[in-house]
Amino acid sequence: MMHSLKLILPLAWRNLWRNKRRTLLTMVAIVIAVMSMVAFGAFMRAWSNASLLETINNLTGHGQIHQAEYLDDPNVDHRIQNLPIVLTELLEQAPVTHYAKRVRVPAMLITERESAPIELIGIQPRSEVGLSFISDAVTQGRYLDTETDRGILLGEKIVNRLQTRLGRRLVVMSQGADGVIAEQGFPIVGIFKAQPQLEKSIAFITFNTAQSMLKIGQGFSEVAFRVEDKSALDPFLVRMKDQSGELDVQAWDEIEPFTKAMVEMNEGSILIWILVSFTVVSFGLVNSLLMAVYERLREFGLLQALGMKPRWLLIQVLLESVFIVGLATITGLITGILIVQAFHDGINLGIGANYFGGAQIVYPELDWQEVSFIGLVVLFLGVLASLYPAIRASRQVPVDILSRATT
Amino acid sequence: MIFEMAWRNVWRQPRRSILSAIAIMLTSGLLIFLPALQWGSYQAMIYASIGILDGGAQIQRSEYLDTPTMRTSFKPNSELIQNLKSIFPEYSLAKRANTFALISSDERSFGVQIVGVEVDKEDQISSIPRNIKQGRYLNSTTADTGAPGEIILGETLAKNLRIKTGDRVTLLGSGRDGSLAADSLQLVGIFATGLKALDRQLAQIQLSRFDSTFSMAGQIHGWVLIDPQHDLFARYPKSLHKALLPHDLTLRSWREMQPALLNAILLDISSAITMYVVLILVIVFSLLNSALMSVLERTREFGMMMALGVKSGLLAKIVWVESLIIMAMGIIAGIVVAALVTIYYEIVGITFSGAEVVFEEFGLDSTIYPDLNLFTLLSGPIVIALCLAFAGLYPTIRIQQLHIVTAMRAV
């Protein structure tokens, strides 16, 4: 068995180069297809990762804790007055890297001329560093310095709409815990840039100022947290949910189901692309293998007449196709990887990306598991497709063929 | 004669020809069905997005896009109306006024967007009159003085305010002249647009009520152009810009009012085109191979024919026509099959189950109807045909280079 294989292996390899041009052309088609699979896969993942990161940075974190009714009705009434000690202890240790409490209520911004509804967020300035985008999104003025800073941070878009500017004052109105509308003046100390939707719809003051303005004592609306690694999230959530009692602990994908759905759709589409592009390639592959078989029918007949078993003919043709597909796949993988490396510095997708909930700049990234998956799938499907020509080659009756003249 | 020769040659290797034709059929079929699906979903996205509130185009003050403030308003004077009527005889115009105000029920207060609308024209622009879940839409006539004004609210907003139809709400905001604006209104209807942001933050009142409450003195912020054809790519005549310019007004189509939507569509188109280019490249190389082989294996035959006096140019033409025949078969089959499949789905729709969340975000339900038109039907196949016809020239170059004697000796 091994001996025959030793004989057939070089035979198949040499047959490949009997018609160089054909072999190379067949390979080119496979190379392009494999290359596109690797590149598209990396771009899709870049896109998914970027939207995921964007979602997590945009205040969502890896997860949040709320009072049970808060997400349905984000009102000051639905606040957490005391965070149970067990939860605080869990948040203080690994795998949590960052966490912060926030007051988060609907409010109205009023300048001399204009008014706009926004979401008012009271933050602990130091705890937000590393947790959300805001600490390094300020482009004019400054970030909230101390826990008792009396200023307000606004997005550039809302500043324009309100026809105000850095250093001016405005009034914030929101319903306090007592049901009465609370009003307070704030100087604009900083202006930030972010996703257009966020820039238009949120404003930041400090946690302490928000608490006193809304008369909620030590109460707050949410806790956002971030863990070391996404894989640590699920077990951590289980522990949190066990201890949360009446509070609502949710992961990012429950809070932002849209991002999750987009990520899943991307994963599906790369599989579809592998299948579609391979189907088109396989026709070319089968065609050229069939040609290679037909022009050698006489030779196959002769080999059989000399005692070669049909099974070995089949293996020989299959080996030829393994060589073609294998070489082409490897070349395709390498070119695909090189293309991905070329875009290492990121691609700017423009503001349309925000509409789909993603980031504008994405960084393609290789997943070796996916690269090897593509290689194996193409190799497998390629050999599957060449079964037909191989079977044709082994089914010839020697006498018929030998007695037939070459065309 | 060339065609007959080529036709016969095509069927000397029926299996190879048919395989090539099937590959072309699949590719051109994909390049019909997928663009039709894209086209259909883009249209649904655009209609969903402009059909809820904005309309397809609005006349606004030039600076309204960047600073949509209370004072960026204009007076719809009668001379301008006459002028516009003569430019767009079949269009009508609906006035809109927008502001933000604090809305309060007994228990709760929220900042909301208030839109003043011309009630009897709204059902031609917006889906809100059709999506009233409780109560009714606004009355088109102003009630007698003394009767309470009417307001309608989004579903989530009404829920958060903890009110139901018949209850009273108060509005607090500032008027166009900077004065304090306050009003007490009765909730007559609750709507659900399907877009969370709107259901949480939108309220509509009659334009006349808006005018008096917010001291607009007849000024408005936008004029929605009602196009009876709902043409998304309508072109507006130069005379329109001329008429609007002296009033410091411009016409904004949905493309300018919703740049993110347009950019999202362009992004999707460009990523799809990359995929189509790769598909076309793959098919071209696959077929180039078969075509080249069919020439090389006939080298002897060609040498013989040339020895008999046939010009190599004629042989080249025959070979080119062969590849054109195979291509034509594939493409025609592709067009027919893809057209049938697409038309079928155009009627029943394709439901992307499991992706509801994604579609909801764009105000769509998860069934998409592909849109087959001359563009989606023919552009893909035409590009494939051109590429293949061009690639088919390569084997003919090989023929031109043949030398009679060596060719005849070839295996």
JSON list of N, CA and C in Angstrom, two decimals, chain A residues 51-116:
[
{"chain": "A", "resi": 51, "resn": "SER", "atom": "N", "xyz": [-17.91, 47.60, 16.14]},
{"chain": "A", "resi": 51, "resn": "SER", "atom": "CA", "xyz": [-19.22, 48.00, 16.66]},
{"chain": "A", "resi": 51, "resn": "SER", "atom": "C", "xyz": [-19.38, 47.56, 18.10]},
{"chain": "A", "resi": 52, "resn": "LEU", "atom": "N", "xyz": [-18.79, 46.41, 18.41]},
{"chain": "A", "resi": 52, "resn": "LEU", "atom": "CA", "xyz": [-18.87, 45.91, 19.78]},
{"chain": "A", "resi": 52, "resn": "LEU", "atom": "C", "xyz": [-18.16, 46.87, 20.74]},
{"chain": "A", "resi": 53, "resn": "LEU", "atom": "N", "xyz": [-16.95, 47.26, 20.36]},
{"chain": "A", "resi": 53, "resn": "LEU", "atom": "CA", "xyz": [-16.16, 48.16, 21.19]},
{"chain": "A", "resi": 53, "resn": "LEU", "atom": "C", "xyz": [-16.88, 49.49, 21.35]},
{"chain": "A", "resi": 54, "resn": "GLU", "atom": "N", "xyz": [-17.43, 49.95, 20.22]},
{"chain": "A", "resi": 54, "resn": "GLU", "atom": "CA", "xyz": [-18.16, 51.22, 20.21]},
{"chain": "A", "resi": 54, "resn": "GLU", "atom": "C", "xyz": [-19.32, 51.14, 21.21]},
{"chain": "A", "resi": 55, "resn": "THR", "atom": "N", "xyz": [-20.06, 50.04, 21.16]},
{"chain": "A", "resi": 55, "resn": "THR", "atom": "CA", "xyz": [-21.20, 49.87, 22.05]},
{"chain": "A", "resi": 55, "resn": "THR", "atom": "C", "xyz": [-20.74, 49.87, 23.51]},
{"chain": "A", "resi": 56, "resn": "ILE", "atom": "N", "xyz": [-19.66, 49.12, 23.77]},
{"chain": "A", "resi": 56, "resn": "ILE", "atom": "CA", "xyz": [-19.20, 48.99, 25.15]},
{"chain": "A", "resi": 56, "resn": "ILE", "atom": "C", "xyz": [-18.68, 50.33, 25.67]},
{"chain": "A", "resi": 57, "resn": "ASN", "atom": "N", "xyz": [-17.95, 51.06, 24.80]},
{"chain": "A", "resi": 57, "resn": "ASN", "atom": "CA", "xyz": [-17.43, 52.37, 25.19]},
{"chain": "A", "resi": 57, "resn": "ASN", "atom": "C", "xyz": [-18.51, 53.41, 25.38]},
{"chain": "A", "resi": 58, "resn": "ASN", "atom": "N", "xyz": [-19.58, 53.28, 24.57]},
{"chain": "A", "resi": 58, "resn": "ASN", "atom": "CA", "xyz": [-20.64, 54.28, 24.65]},
{"chain": "A", "resi": 58, "resn": "ASN", "atom": "C", "xyz": [-21.51, 54.05, 25.87]},
{"chain": "A", "resi": 59, "resn": "LEU", "atom": "N", "xyz": [-20.90, 54.06, 27.02]},
{"chain": "A", "resi": 59, "resn": "LEU", "atom": "CA", "xyz": [-21.59, 54.02, 28.29]},
{"chain": "A", "resi": 59, "resn": "LEU", "atom": "C", "xyz": [-22.16, 52.65, 28.66]},
{"chain": "A", "resi": 60, "resn": "THR", "atom": "N", "xyz": [-22.23, 51.72, 27.69]},
{"chain": "A", "resi": 60, "resn": "THR", "atom": "CA", "xyz": [-22.87, 50.45, 28.01]},
{"chain": "A", "resi": 60, "resn": "THR", "atom": "C", "xyz": [-22.00, 49.60, 28.93]},
{"chain": "A", "resi": 61, "resn": "GLY", "atom": "N", "xyz": [-20.69, 49.61, 28.68]},
{"chain": "A", "resi": 61, "resn": "GLY", "atom": "CA", "xyz": [-19.81, 48.74, 29.45]},
{"chain": "A", "resi": 61, "resn": "GLY", "atom": "C", "xyz": [-20.05, 47.28, 29.07]},
{"chain": "A", "resi": 62, "resn": "HIS", "atom": "N", "xyz": [-19.49, 46.35, 29.82]},
{"chain": "A", "resi": 62, "resn": "HIS", "atom": "CA", "xyz": [-19.80, 44.94, 29.56]},
{"chain": "A", "resi": 62, "resn": "HIS", "atom": "C", "xyz": [-21.13, 44.55, 30.17]},
{"chain": "A", "resi": 63, "resn": "GLY", "atom": "N", "xyz": [-21.56, 45.35, 31.14]},
{"chain": "A", "resi": 63, "resn": "GLY", "atom": "CA", "xyz": [-22.85, 45.06, 31.75]},
{"chain": "A", "resi": 63, "resn": "GLY", "atom": "C", "xyz": [-23.26, 46.18, 32.67]},
{"chain": "A", "resi": 64, "resn": "GLN", "atom": "N", "xyz": [-24.53, 46.15, 33.08]},
{"chain": "A", "resi": 64, "resn": "GLN", "atom": "CA", "xyz": [-25.05, 47.21, 33.94]},
{"chain": "A", "resi": 64, "resn": "GLN", "atom": "C", "xyz": [-25.98, 46.64, 35.00]},
{"chain": "A", "resi": 65, "resn": "ILE", "atom": "N", "xyz": [-26.13, 47.40, 36.07]},
{"chain": "A", "resi": 65, "resn": "ILE", "atom": "CA", "xyz": [-27.10, 47.04, 37.12]},
{"chain": "A", "resi": 65, "resn": "ILE", "atom": "C", "xyz": [-28.11, 48.18, 37.24]},
{"chain": "A", "resi": 66, "resn": "HIS", "atom": "N", "xyz": [-29.39, 47.83, 37.26]},
{"chain": "A", "resi": 66, "resn": "HIS", "atom": "CA", "xyz": [-30.43, 48.85, 37.43]},
{"chain": "A", "resi": 66, "resn": "HIS", "atom": "C", "xyz": [-31.46, 48.36, 38.43]},
{"chain": "A", "resi": 67, "resn": "GLN", "atom": "N", "xyz": [-32.31, 49.30, 38.83]},
{"chain": "A", "resi": 67, "resn": "GLN", "atom": "CA", "xyz": [-33.51, 48.90, 39.54]},
{"chain": "A", "resi": 67, "resn": "GLN", "atom": "C", "xyz": [-34.40, 48.23, 38.49]},
{"chain": "A", "resi": 68, "resn": "ALA", "atom": "N", "xyz": [-35.20, 47.24, 38.90]},
{"chain": "A", "resi": 68, "resn": "ALA", "atom": "CA", "xyz": [-35.90, 46.39, 37.94]},
{"chain": "A", "resi": 68, "resn": "ALA", "atom": "C", "xyz": [-36.68, 47.14, 36.87]},
{"chain": "A", "resi": 69, "resn": "GLU", "atom": "N", "xyz": [-37.36, 48.25, 37.23]},
{"chain": "A", "resi": 69, "resn": "GLU", "atom": "CA", "xyz": [-38.21, 48.91, 36.23]},
{"chain": "A", "resi": 69, "resn": "GLU", "atom": "C", "xyz": [-37.49, 49.97, 35.42]},
{"chain": "A", "resi": 70, "resn": "TYR", "atom": "N", "xyz": [-36.24, 50.25, 35.75]},
{"chain": "A", "resi": 70, "resn": "TYR", "atom": "CA", "xyz": [-35.57, 51.41, 35.17]},
{"chain": "A", "resi": 70, "resn": "TYR", "atom": "C", "xyz": [-35.48, 51.37, 33.64]},
{"chain": "A", "resi": 71, "resn": "LEU", "atom": "N", "xyz": [-35.10, 50.22, 33.07]},
{"chain": "A", "resi": 71, "resn": "LEU", "atom": "CA", "xyz": [-34.88, 50.18, 31.63]},
{"chain": "A", "resi": 71, "resn": "LEU", "atom": "C", "xyz": [-36.17, 50.45, 30.86]},
{"chain": "A", "resi": 72, "resn": "ASP", "atom": "N", "xyz": [-37.28, 50.05, 31.40]},
{"chain": "A", "resi": 72, "resn": "ASP", "atom": "CA", "xyz": [-38.58, 50.31, 30.77]},
{"chain": "A", "resi": 72, "resn": "ASP", "atom": "C", "xyz": [-38.97, 51.77, 30.91]},
{"chain": "A", "resi": 73, "resn": "ASP", "atom": "N", "xyz": [-38.65, 52.35, 32.03]},
{"chain": "A", "resi": 73, "resn": "ASP", "atom": "CA", "xyz": [-39.09, 53.69, 32.34]},
{"chain": "A", "resi": 73, "resn": "ASP", "atom": "C", "xyz": [-37.98, 54.39, 33.12]},
{"chain": "A", "resi": 74, "resn": "PRO", "atom": "N", "xyz": [-37.03, 54.99, 32.38]},
{"chain": "A", "resi": 74, "resn": "PRO", "atom": "CA", "xyz": [-35.83, 55.54, 33.02]},
{"chain": "A", "resi": 74, "resn": "PRO", "atom": "C", "xyz": [-36.13, 56.81, 33.81]},
{"chain": "A", "resi": 75, "resn": "ASN", "atom": "N", "xyz": [-36.84, 56.68, 34.91]},
{"chain": "A", "resi": 75, "resn": "ASN", "atom": "CA", "xyz": [-37.26, 57.82, 35.70]},
{"chain": "A", "resi": 75, "resn": "ASN", "atom": "C", "xyz": [-36.50, 57.86, 37.02]},
{"chain": "A", "resi": 76, "resn": "VAL", "atom": "N", "xyz": [-36.47, 59.04, 37.60]},
{"chain": "A", "resi": 76, "resn": "VAL", "atom": "CA", "xyz": [-35.75, 59.21, 38.86]},
{"chain": "A", "resi": 76, "resn": "VAL", "atom": "C", "xyz": [-36.35, 58.34, 39.98]},
{"chain": "A", "resi": 77, "resn": "ASP", "atom": "N", "xyz": [-37.63, 58.02, 39.83]},
{"chain": "A", "resi": 77, "resn": "ASP", "atom": "CA", "xyz": [-38.27, 57.16, 40.85]},
{"chain": "A", "resi": 77, "resn": "ASP", "atom": "C", "xyz": [-37.66, 55.75, 40.88]},
{"chain": "A", "resi": 78, "resn": "HIS", "atom": "N", "xyz": [-37.21, 55.29, 39.70]},
{"chain": "A", "resi": 78, "resn": "HIS", "atom": "CA", "xyz": [-36.68, 53.93, 39.63]},
{"chain": "A", "resi": 78, "resn": "HIS", "atom": "C", "xyz": [-35.18, 53.94, 39.85]},
{"chain": "A", "resi": 79, "resn": "ARG", "atom": "N", "xyz": [-34.79, 54.29, 41.07]},
{"chain": "A", "resi": 79, "resn": "ARG", "atom": "CA", "xyz": [-33.37, 54.38, 41.35]},
{"chain": "A", "resi": 79, "resn": "ARG", "atom": "C", "xyz": [-32.97, 53.32, 42.36]},
{"chain": "A", "resi": 80, "resn": "ILE", "atom": "N", "xyz": [-31.66, 53.13, 42.47]},
{"chain": "A", "resi": 80, "resn": "ILE", "atom": "CA", "xyz": [-31.12, 52.21, 43.46]},
{"chain": "A", "resi": 80, "resn": "ILE", "atom": "C", "xyz": [-30.73, 53.06, 44.65]},
{"chain": "A", "resi": 81, "resn": "GLN", "atom": "N", "xyz": [-31.30, 52.79, 45.83]},
{"chain": "A", "resi": 81, "resn": "GLN", "atom": "CA", "xyz": [-30.93, 53.62, 46.97]},
{"chain": "A", "resi": 81, "resn": "GLN", "atom": "C", "xyz": [-29.65, 53.11, 47.62]},
{"chain": "A", "resi": 82, "resn": "ASN", "atom": "N", "xyz": [-29.55, 51.80, 47.74]},
{"chain": "A", "resi": 82, "resn": "ASN", "atom": "CA", "xyz": [-28.34, 51.20, 48.31]},
{"chain": "A", "resi": 82, "resn": "ASN", "atom": "C", "xyz": [-27.93, 49.99, 47.49]},
{"chain": "A", "resi": 83, "resn": "LEU", "atom": "N", "xyz": [-26.69, 49.95, 47.13]},
{"chain": "A", "resi": 83, "resn": "LEU", "atom": "CA", "xyz": [-26.22, 48.77, 46.42]},
{"chain": "A", "resi": 83, "resn": "LEU", "atom": "C", "xyz": [-25.86, 47.73, 47.48]},
{"chain": "A", "resi": 84, "resn": "PRO", "atom": "N", "xyz": [-26.45, 46.51, 47.40]},
{"chain": "A", "resi": 84, "resn": "PRO", "atom": "CA", "xyz": [-26.14, 45.48, 48.41]},
{"chain": "A", "resi": 84, "resn": "PRO", "atom": "C", "xyz": [-24.62, 45.27, 48.51]},
{"chain": "A", "resi": 85, "resn": "ILE", "atom": "N", "xyz": [-24.17, 45.02, 49.74]},
{"chain": "A", "resi": 85, "resn": "ILE", "atom": "CA", "xyz": [-22.73, 44.91, 49.97]},
{"chain": "A", "resi": 85, "resn": "ILE", "atom": "C", "xyz": [-22.10, 43.78, 49.15]},
{"chain": "A", "resi": 86, "resn": "VAL", "atom": "N", "xyz": [-22.85, 42.66, 49.00]},
{"chain": "A", "resi": 86, "resn": "VAL", "atom": "CA", "xyz": [-22.29, 41.54, 48.23]},
{"chain": "A", "resi": 86, "resn": "VAL", "atom": "C", "xyz": [-21.94, 41.99, 46.81]},
{"chain": "A", "resi": 87, "resn": "LEU", "atom": "N", "xyz": [-22.84, 42.80, 46.21]},
{"chain": "A", "resi": 87, "resn": "LEU", "atom": "CA", "xyz": [-22.58, 43.26, 44.85]},
{"chain": "A", "resi": 87, "resn": "LEU", "atom": "C", "xyz": [-21.38, 44.19, 44.82]},
{"chain": "A", "resi": 88, "resn": "THR", "atom": "N", "xyz": [-21.31, 45.10, 45.78]},
{"chain": "A", "resi": 88, "resn": "THR", "atom": "CA", "xyz": [-20.15, 46.00, 45.83]},
{"chain": "A", "resi": 88, "resn": "THR", "atom": "C", "xyz": [-18.87, 45.19, 45.94]},
{"chain": "A", "resi": 89, "resn": "GLU", "atom": "N", "xyz": [-18.88, 44.15, 46.78]},
{"chain": "A", "resi": 89, "resn": "GLU", "atom": "CA", "xyz": [-17.68, 43.33, 46.93]},
{"chain": "A", "resi": 89, "resn": "GLU", "atom": "C", "xyz": [-17.31, 42.65, 45.62]},
{"chain": "A", "resi": 90, "resn": "LEU", "atom": "N", "xyz": [-18.33, 42.12, 44.92]},
{"chain": "A", "resi": 90, "resn": "LEU", "atom": "CA", "xyz": [-18.06, 41.48, 43.63]},
{"chain": "A", "resi": 90, "resn": "LEU", "atom": "C", "xyz": [-17.46, 42.47, 42.64]},
{"chain": "A", "resi": 91, "resn": "LEU", "atom": "N", "xyz": [-17.98, 43.72, 42.68]},
{"chain": "A", "resi": 91, "resn": "LEU", "atom": "CA", "xyz": [-17.52, 44.73, 41.72]},
{"chain": "A", "resi": 91, "resn": "LEU", "atom": "C", "xyz": [-16.10, 45.20, 42.03]},
{"chain": "A", "resi": 92, "resn": "GLU", "atom": "N", "xyz": [-15.69, 45.02, 43.30]},
{"chain": "A", "resi": 92, "resn": "GLU", "atom": "CA", "xyz": [-14.38, 45.50, 43.72]},
{"chain": "A", "resi": 92, "resn": "GLU", "atom": "C", "xyz": [-13.26, 44.56, 43.31]},
{"chain": "A", "resi": 93, "resn": "GLN", "atom": "N", "xyz": [-13.58, 43.30, 42.97]},
{"chain": "A", "resi": 93, "resn": "GLN", "atom": "CA", "xyz": [-12.51, 42.35, 42.71]},
{"chain": "A", "resi": 93, "resn": "GLN", "atom": "C", "xyz": [-12.54, 41.86, 41.27]},
{"chain": "A", "resi": 94, "resn": "ALA", "atom": "N", "xyz": [-11.47, 41.11, 40.88]},
{"chain": "A", "resi": 94, "resn": "ALA", "atom": "CA", "xyz": [-11.39, 40.54, 39.54]},
{"chain": "A", "resi": 94, "resn": "ALA", "atom": "C", "xyz": [-12.62, 39.66, 39.31]},
{"chain": "A", "resi": 95, "resn": "PRO", "atom": "N", "xyz": [-13.10, 39.52, 38.08]},
{"chain": "A", "resi": 95, "resn": "PRO", "atom": "CA", "xyz": [-12.51, 40.06, 36.85]},
{"chain": "A", "resi": 95, "resn": "PRO", "atom": "C", "xyz": [-12.90, 41.51, 36.52]},
{"chain": "A", "resi": 96, "resn": "VAL", "atom": "N", "xyz": [-13.57, 42.19, 37.43]},
{"chain": "A", "resi": 96, "resn": "VAL", "atom": "CA", "xyz": [-13.97, 43.56, 37.10]},
{"chain": "A", "resi": 96, "resn": "VAL", "atom": "C", "xyz": [-12.75, 44.48, 37.10]},
{"chain": "A", "resi": 97, "resn": "THR", "atom": "N", "xyz": [-12.60, 45.25, 36.02]},
{"chain": "A", "resi": 97, "resn": "THR", "atom": "CA", "xyz": [-11.47, 46.18, 35.96]},
{"chain": "A", "resi": 97, "resn": "THR", "atom": "C", "xyz": [-11.93, 47.60, 36.26]},
{"chain": "A", "resi": 98, "resn": "HIS", "atom": "N", "xyz": [-13.14, 47.93, 35.82]},
{"chain": "A", "resi": 98, "resn": "HIS", "atom": "CA", "xyz": [-13.67, 49.27, 36.06]},
{"chain": "A", "resi": 98, "resn": "HIS", "atom": "C", "xyz": [-15.14, 49.17, 36.40]},
{"chain": "A", "resi": 99, "resn": "TYR", "atom": "N", "xyz": [-15.59, 50.03, 37.30]},
{"chain": "A", "resi": 99, "resn": "TYR", "atom": "CA", "xyz": [-17.03, 50.18, 37.46]},
{"chain": "A", "resi": 99, "resn": "TYR", "atom": "C", "xyz": [-17.33, 51.57, 37.97]},
{"chain": "A", "resi": 100, "resn": "ALA", "atom": "N", "xyz": [-18.53, 52.04, 37.68]},
{"chain": "A", "resi": 100, "resn": "ALA", "atom": "CA", "xyz": [-18.89, 53.39, 38.12]},
{"chain": "A", "resi": 100, "resn": "ALA", "atom": "C", "xyz": [-20.39, 53.46, 38.31]},
{"chain": "A", "resi": 101, "resn": "LYS", "atom": "N", "xyz": [-20.80, 54.30, 39.24]},
{"chain": "A", "resi": 101, "resn": "LYS", "atom": "CA", "xyz": [-22.22, 54.56, 39.45]},
{"chain": "A", "resi": 101, "resn": "LYS", "atom": "C", "xyz": [-22.60, 55.79, 38.65]},
{"chain": "A", "resi": 102, "resn": "ARG", "atom": "N", "xyz": [-23.84, 55.81, 38.18]},
{"chain": "A", "resi": 102, "resn": "ARG", "atom": "CA", "xyz": [-24.29, 56.97, 37.42]},
{"chain": "A", "resi": 102, "resn": "ARG", "atom": "C", "xyz": [-25.72, 57.33, 37.82]},
{"chain": "A", "resi": 103, "resn": "VAL", "atom": "N", "xyz": [-26.02, 58.61, 37.75]},
{"chain": "A", "resi": 103, "resn": "VAL", "atom": "CA", "xyz": [-27.40, 59.07, 37.82]},
{"chain": "A", "resi": 103, "resn": "VAL", "atom": "C", "xyz": [-27.78, 59.35, 36.37]},
{"chain": "A", "resi": 104, "resn": "ARG", "atom": "N", "xyz": [-28.90, 58.82, 35.92]},
{"chain": "A", "resi": 104, "resn": "ARG", "atom": "CA", "xyz": [-29.21, 58.96, 34.51]},
{"chain": "A", "resi": 104, "resn": "ARG", "atom": "C", "xyz": [-30.70, 59.22, 34.35]},
{"chain": "A", "resi": 105, "resn": "VAL", "atom": "N", "xyz": [-31.06, 60.45, 34.01]},
{"chain": "A", "resi": 105, "resn": "VAL", "atom": "CA", "xyz": [-32.49, 60.80, 33.93]},
{"chain": "A", "resi": 105, "resn": "VAL", "atom": "C", "xyz": [-32.74, 61.69, 32.71]},
{"chain": "A", "resi": 106, "resn": "PRO", "atom": "N", "xyz": [-33.98, 61.68, 32.21]},
{"chain": "A", "resi": 106, "resn": "PRO", "atom": "CA", "xyz": [-34.31, 62.61, 31.13]},
{"chain": "A", "resi": 106, "resn": "PRO", "atom": "C", "xyz": [-34.35, 64.03, 31.68]},
{"chain": "A", "resi": 107, "resn": "ALA", "atom": "N", "xyz": [-33.91, 64.99, 30.86]},
{"chain": "A", "resi": 107, "resn": "ALA", "atom": "CA", "xyz": [-33.89, 66.38, 31.32]},
{"chain": "A", "resi": 107, "resn": "ALA", "atom": "C", "xyz": [-34.04, 67.30, 30.12]},
{"chain": "A", "resi": 108, "resn": "MET", "atom": "N", "xyz": [-34.12, 68.59, 30.41]},
{"chain": "A", "resi": 108, "resn": "MET", "atom": "CA", "xyz": [-34.30, 69.59, 29.38]},
{"chain": "A", "resi": 108, "resn": "MET", "atom": "C", "xyz": [-33.19, 70.61, 29.56]},
{"chain": "A", "resi": 109, "resn": "LEU", "atom": "N", "xyz": [-32.52, 71.00, 28.45]},
{"chain": "A", "resi": 109, "resn": "LEU", "atom": "CA", "xyz": [-31.50, 72.04, 28.51]},
{"chain": "A", "resi": 109, "resn": "LEU", "atom": "C", "xyz": [-32.12, 73.32, 27.98]},
{"chain": "A", "resi": 110, "resn": "ILE", "atom": "N", "xyz": [-31.92, 74.41, 28.67]},
{"chain": "A", "resi": 110, "resn": "ILE", "atom": "CA", "xyz": [-32.55, 75.66, 28.25]},
{"chain": "A", "resi": 110, "resn": "ILE", "atom": "C", "xyz": [-31.51, 76.79, 28.22]},
{"chain": "A", "resi": 111, "resn": "THR", "atom": "N", "xyz": [-31.37, 77.42, 27.06]},
{"chain": "A", "resi": 111, "resn": "THR", "atom": "CA", "xyz": [-30.53, 78.62, 26.96]},
{"chain": "A", "resi": 111, "resn": "THR", "atom": "C", "xyz": [-31.48, 79.81, 26.78]},
{"chain": "A", "resi": 112, "resn": "GLU", "atom": "N", "xyz": [-30.92, 80.99, 26.58]},
{"chain": "A", "resi": 112, "resn": "GLU", "atom": "CA", "xyz": [-31.80, 82.16, 26.43]},
{"chain": "A", "resi": 112, "resn": "GLU", "atom": "C", "xyz": [-32.77, 81.98, 25.28]},
{"chain": "A", "resi": 113, "resn": "ARG", "atom": "N", "xyz": [-32.30, 81.33, 24.22]},
{"chain": "A", "resi": 113, "resn": "ARG", "atom": "CA", "xyz": [-33.12, 81.27, 23.01]},
{"chain": "A", "resi": 113, "resn": "ARG", "atom": "C", "xyz": [-33.74, 79.92, 22.74]},
{"chain": "A", "resi": 114, "resn": "GLU", "atom": "N", "xyz": [-33.04, 78.86, 23.10]},
{"chain": "A", "resi": 114, "resn": "GLU", "atom": "CA", "xyz": [-33.44, 77.54, 22.64]},
{"chain": "A", "resi": 114, "resn": "GLU", "atom": "C", "xyz": [-33.57, 76.57, 23.80]},
{"chain": "A", "resi": 115, "resn": "SER", "atom": "N", "xyz": [-34.24, 75.45, 23.50]},
{"chain": "A", "resi": 115, "resn": "SER", "atom": "CA", "xyz": [-34.26, 74.39, 24.50]},
{"chain": "A", "resi": 115, "resn": "SER", "atom": "C", "xyz": [-34.16, 73.06, 23.78]},
{"chain": "A", "resi": 116, "resn": "ALA", "atom": "N", "xyz": [-33.67, 72.03, 24.47]},
{"chain": "A", "resi": 116, "resn": "ALA", "atom": "CA", "xyz": [-33.54, 70.72, 23.85]},
{"chain": "A", "resi": 116, "resn": "ALA", "atom": "C", "xyz": [-33.65, 69.64, 24.92]}
]
